[in-house]
Structures are given as structure tokens and as C-alpha cells.
XYZ file of N, CA and C in Angstrom:
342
model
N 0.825 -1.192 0.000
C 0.000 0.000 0.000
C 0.874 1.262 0.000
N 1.337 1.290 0.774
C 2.392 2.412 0.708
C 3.362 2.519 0.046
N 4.065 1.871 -0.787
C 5.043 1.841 -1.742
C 4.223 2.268 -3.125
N 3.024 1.597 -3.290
C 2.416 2.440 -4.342
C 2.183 3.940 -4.120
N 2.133 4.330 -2.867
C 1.865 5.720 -2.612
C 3.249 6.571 -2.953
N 4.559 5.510 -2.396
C 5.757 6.286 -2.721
C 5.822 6.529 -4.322
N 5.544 5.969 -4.747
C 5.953 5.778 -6.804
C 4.630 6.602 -7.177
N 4.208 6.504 -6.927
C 3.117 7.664 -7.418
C 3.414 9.105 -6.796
N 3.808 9.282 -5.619
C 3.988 10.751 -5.304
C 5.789 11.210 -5.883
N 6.817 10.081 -6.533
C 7.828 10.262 -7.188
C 7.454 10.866 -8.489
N 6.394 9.786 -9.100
C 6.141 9.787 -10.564
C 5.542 11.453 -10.346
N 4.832 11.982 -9.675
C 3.569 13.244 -9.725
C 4.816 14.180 -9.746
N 5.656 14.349 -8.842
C 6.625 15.413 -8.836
C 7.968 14.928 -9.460
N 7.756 14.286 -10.418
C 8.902 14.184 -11.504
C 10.447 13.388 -10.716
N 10.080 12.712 -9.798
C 11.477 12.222 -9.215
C 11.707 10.567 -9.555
N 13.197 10.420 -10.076
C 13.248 8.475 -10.312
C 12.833 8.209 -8.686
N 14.205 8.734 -7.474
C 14.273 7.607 -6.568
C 14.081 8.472 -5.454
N 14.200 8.005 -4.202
C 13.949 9.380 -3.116
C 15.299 8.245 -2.325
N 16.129 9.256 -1.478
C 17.195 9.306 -1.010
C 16.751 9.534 1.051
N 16.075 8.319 1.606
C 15.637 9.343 2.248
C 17.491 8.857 4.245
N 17.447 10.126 4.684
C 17.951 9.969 6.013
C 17.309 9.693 6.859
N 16.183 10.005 7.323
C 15.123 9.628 7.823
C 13.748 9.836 8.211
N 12.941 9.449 8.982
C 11.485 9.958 8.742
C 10.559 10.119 10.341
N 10.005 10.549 10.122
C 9.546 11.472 11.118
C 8.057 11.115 10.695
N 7.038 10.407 12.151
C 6.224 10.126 12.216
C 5.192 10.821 13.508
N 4.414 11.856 13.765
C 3.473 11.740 14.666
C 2.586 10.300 14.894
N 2.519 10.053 16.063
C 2.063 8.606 16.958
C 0.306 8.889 16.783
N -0.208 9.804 17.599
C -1.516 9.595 17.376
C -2.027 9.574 15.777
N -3.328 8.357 15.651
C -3.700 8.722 14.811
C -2.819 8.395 13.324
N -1.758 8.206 13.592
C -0.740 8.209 12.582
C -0.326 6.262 12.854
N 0.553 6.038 13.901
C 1.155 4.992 14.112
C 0.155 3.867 14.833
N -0.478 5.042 15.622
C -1.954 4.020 17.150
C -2.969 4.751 16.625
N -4.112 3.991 16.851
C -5.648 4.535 16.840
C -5.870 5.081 17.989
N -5.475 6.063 18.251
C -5.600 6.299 19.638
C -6.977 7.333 19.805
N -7.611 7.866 18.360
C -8.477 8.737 19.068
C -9.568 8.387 19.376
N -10.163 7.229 19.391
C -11.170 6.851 20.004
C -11.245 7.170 21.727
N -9.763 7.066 22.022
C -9.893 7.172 23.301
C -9.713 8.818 23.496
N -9.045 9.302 23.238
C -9.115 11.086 23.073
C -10.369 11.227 23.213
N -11.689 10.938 22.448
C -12.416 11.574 22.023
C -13.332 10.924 23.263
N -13.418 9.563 23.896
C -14.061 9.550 24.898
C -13.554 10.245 26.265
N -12.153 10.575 26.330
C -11.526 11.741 27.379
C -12.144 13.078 27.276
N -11.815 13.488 26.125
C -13.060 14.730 26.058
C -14.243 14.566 26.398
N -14.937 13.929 25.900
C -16.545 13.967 26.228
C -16.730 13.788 28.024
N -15.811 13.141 28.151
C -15.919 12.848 29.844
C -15.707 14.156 30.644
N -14.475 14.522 30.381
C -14.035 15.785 31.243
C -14.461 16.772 30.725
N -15.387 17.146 29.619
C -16.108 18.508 29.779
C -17.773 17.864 30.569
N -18.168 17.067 30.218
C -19.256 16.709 30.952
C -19.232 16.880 32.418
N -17.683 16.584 32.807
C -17.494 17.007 34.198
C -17.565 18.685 34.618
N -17.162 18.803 33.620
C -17.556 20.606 34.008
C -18.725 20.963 33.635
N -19.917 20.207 33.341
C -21.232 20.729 33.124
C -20.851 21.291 31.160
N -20.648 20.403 30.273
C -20.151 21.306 29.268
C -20.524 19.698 28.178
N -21.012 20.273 27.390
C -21.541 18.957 26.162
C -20.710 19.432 24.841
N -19.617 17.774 24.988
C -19.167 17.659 24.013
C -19.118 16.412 23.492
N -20.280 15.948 22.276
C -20.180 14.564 22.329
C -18.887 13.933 21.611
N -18.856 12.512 21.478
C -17.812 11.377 21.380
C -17.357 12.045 19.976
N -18.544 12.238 18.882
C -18.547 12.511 16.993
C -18.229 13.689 16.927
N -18.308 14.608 18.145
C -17.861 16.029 18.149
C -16.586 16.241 18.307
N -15.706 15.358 18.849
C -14.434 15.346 19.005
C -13.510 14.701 18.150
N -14.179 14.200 17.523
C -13.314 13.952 16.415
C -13.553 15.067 15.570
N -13.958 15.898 15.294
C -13.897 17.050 14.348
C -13.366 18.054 15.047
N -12.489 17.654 16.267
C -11.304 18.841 16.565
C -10.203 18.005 16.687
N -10.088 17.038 16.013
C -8.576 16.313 15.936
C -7.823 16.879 15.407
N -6.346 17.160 16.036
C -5.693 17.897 14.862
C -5.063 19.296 15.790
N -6.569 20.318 16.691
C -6.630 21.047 17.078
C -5.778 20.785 18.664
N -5.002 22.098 19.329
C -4.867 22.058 20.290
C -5.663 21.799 21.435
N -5.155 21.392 22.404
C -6.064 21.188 23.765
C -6.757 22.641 23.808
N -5.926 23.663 24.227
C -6.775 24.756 24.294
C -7.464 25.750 23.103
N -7.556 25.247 21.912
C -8.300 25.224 20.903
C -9.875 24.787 21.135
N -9.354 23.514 21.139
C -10.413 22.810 21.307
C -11.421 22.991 22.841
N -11.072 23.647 24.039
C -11.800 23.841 25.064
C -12.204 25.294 24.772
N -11.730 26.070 24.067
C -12.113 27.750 23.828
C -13.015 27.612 22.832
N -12.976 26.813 21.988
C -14.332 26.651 20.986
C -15.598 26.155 21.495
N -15.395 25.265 22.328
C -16.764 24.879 23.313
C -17.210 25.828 24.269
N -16.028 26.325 25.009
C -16.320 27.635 25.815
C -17.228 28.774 24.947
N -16.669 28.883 24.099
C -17.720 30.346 23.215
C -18.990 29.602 22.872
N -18.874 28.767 22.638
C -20.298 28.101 22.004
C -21.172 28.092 23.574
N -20.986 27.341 24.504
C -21.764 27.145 25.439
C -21.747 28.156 26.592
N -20.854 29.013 26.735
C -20.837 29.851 27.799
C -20.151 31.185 26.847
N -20.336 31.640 25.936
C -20.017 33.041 24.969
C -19.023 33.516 25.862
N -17.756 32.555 26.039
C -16.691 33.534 26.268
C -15.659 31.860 26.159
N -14.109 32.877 25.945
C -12.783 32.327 26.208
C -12.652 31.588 27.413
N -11.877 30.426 27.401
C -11.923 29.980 29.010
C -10.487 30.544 29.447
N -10.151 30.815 30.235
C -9.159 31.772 31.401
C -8.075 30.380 31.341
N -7.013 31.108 31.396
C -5.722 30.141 31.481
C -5.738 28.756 32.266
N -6.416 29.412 33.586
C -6.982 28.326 34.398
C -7.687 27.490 34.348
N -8.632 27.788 33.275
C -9.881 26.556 33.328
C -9.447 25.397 32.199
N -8.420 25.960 31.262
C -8.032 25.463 30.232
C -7.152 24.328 30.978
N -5.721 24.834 31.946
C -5.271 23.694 32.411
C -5.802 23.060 32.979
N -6.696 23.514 34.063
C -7.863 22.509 34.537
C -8.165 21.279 33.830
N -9.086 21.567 32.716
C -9.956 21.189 31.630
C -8.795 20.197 31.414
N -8.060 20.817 30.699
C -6.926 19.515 30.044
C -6.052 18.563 30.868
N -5.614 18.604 32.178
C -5.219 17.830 32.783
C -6.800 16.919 33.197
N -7.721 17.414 33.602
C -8.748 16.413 33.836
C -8.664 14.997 32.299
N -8.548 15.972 31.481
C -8.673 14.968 30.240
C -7.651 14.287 29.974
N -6.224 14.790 30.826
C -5.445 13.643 30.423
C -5.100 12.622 31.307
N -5.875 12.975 32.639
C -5.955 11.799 34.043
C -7.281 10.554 33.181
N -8.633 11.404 32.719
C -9.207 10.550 31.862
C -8.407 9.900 30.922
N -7.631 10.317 29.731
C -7.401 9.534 28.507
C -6.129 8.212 29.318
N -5.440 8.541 30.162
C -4.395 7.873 30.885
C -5.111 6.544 31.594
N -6.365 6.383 32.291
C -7.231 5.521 32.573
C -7.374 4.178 31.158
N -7.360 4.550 30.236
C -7.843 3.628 28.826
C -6.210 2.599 28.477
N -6.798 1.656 28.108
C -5.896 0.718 27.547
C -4.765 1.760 26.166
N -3.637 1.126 26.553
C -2.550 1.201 24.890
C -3.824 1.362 24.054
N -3.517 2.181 23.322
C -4.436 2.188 21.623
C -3.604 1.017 21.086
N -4.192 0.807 19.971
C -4.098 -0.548 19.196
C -3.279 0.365 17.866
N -2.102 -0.485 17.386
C -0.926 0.157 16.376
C -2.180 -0.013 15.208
N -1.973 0.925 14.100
C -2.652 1.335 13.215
C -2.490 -0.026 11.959
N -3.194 -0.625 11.599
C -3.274 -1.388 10.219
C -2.416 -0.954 9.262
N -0.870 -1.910 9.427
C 0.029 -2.151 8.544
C 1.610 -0.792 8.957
N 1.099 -0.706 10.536
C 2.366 -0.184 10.940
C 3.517 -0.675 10.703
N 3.600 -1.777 11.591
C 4.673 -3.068 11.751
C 5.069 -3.281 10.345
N 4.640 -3.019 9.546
C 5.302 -3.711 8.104
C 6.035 -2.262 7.266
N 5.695 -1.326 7.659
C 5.681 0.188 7.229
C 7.381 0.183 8.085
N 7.594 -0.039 9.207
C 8.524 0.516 10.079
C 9.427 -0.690 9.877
């Protein structure tokens, strides 16, 4: 799968061979499925603050910072920024939640990739 991806993104930008030193991978999402569990950490720890963010809602801030992602719910549900404080708050609650969940499971066709 991925070797066809390499020869096709050679062939698109005109290159025979790629020379590489090495490569550089982000883990979530990339290497582990890990956001299933992200996304049930969120939903948990804003629910703990009285704050609705469902499971399908969090995956459409993947990507986004922790405090991205709690200042966008903040304006939506309470029309304001959350304060430096509520943000670390907020995000350490979510990472005592996401830390509770099993290893994510390595992504389909890591091991053969690496």
C-alpha cells in the first residue's frame, strides 16, 4: 500500500528515486488509533464541568490544540474564552481521563511500514 503511494507521489513530482535519512512520524492517529480514546476523554471531562461535548464532536477537533479545542466549546456554550486556568484545569482532567484507557491498538500495517 504504501510503496504504491511512494511511486506515485515520485512519478507526480517528476522524481526516479527518493534518497531518504530519515522519517519522522506523529504517533496519534498516525502509528496508534488512539483517538477513540481522546475523544471519549473529552466527552468525559467537559461533561465534568457541566459542558456537552459529544464522542462525533471530538473527532472534528482532531488535529486542534487542547486549548483550541476547550475555547471553541467555551464560546459556544458559555459566549466567552476559558481563562488560562480553566483550560489547564480542563486539560489535565482529560489527560488523568485519557491515561485511565488501555494502549491504543498500532494502526493497520504499521509493523510492516517501520
Amino acid at each position: 500500500m504504501y510503496r504504491q503511494a511512494i511511486k506515485h507521489y515520485l512519478h507526480t513530482h517528476g522524481h526516479q528515486h527518493i534518497h531518504l535519512k530519515s522519517v519522522l512520524f506523529d504517533m496519534d492517529g498516525v502509528l496508534f488509533d488512539s483517538m477513540p480514546n481522546h475523544a471519549n476523554a473529552w466527552h468525559k471531562a467537559m461533561k465534568a464541568h457541566n459542558l456537552d461535548l459529544s464522542f462525533e464532536e471530538a473527532y472534528l477537533h482532531e488535529g486542534r490544540t487542547g486549548a483550541d479545542t476547550i475555547n471553541i466549546i467555551y464560546k459556544r456554550q458559555l459566549n466567552r474564552e476559558a481563562s488560562p486556568e480553566e483550560i489547564e484545569t480542563m486539560y489535565h482532567d482529560k489527560t488523568v481521563e485519557f491515561n485511565k484507557y488501555p494502549l491504543a491498538e498500532r494502526m493497520p500495517g504499521t509493523k510492516d511500514l517501520l
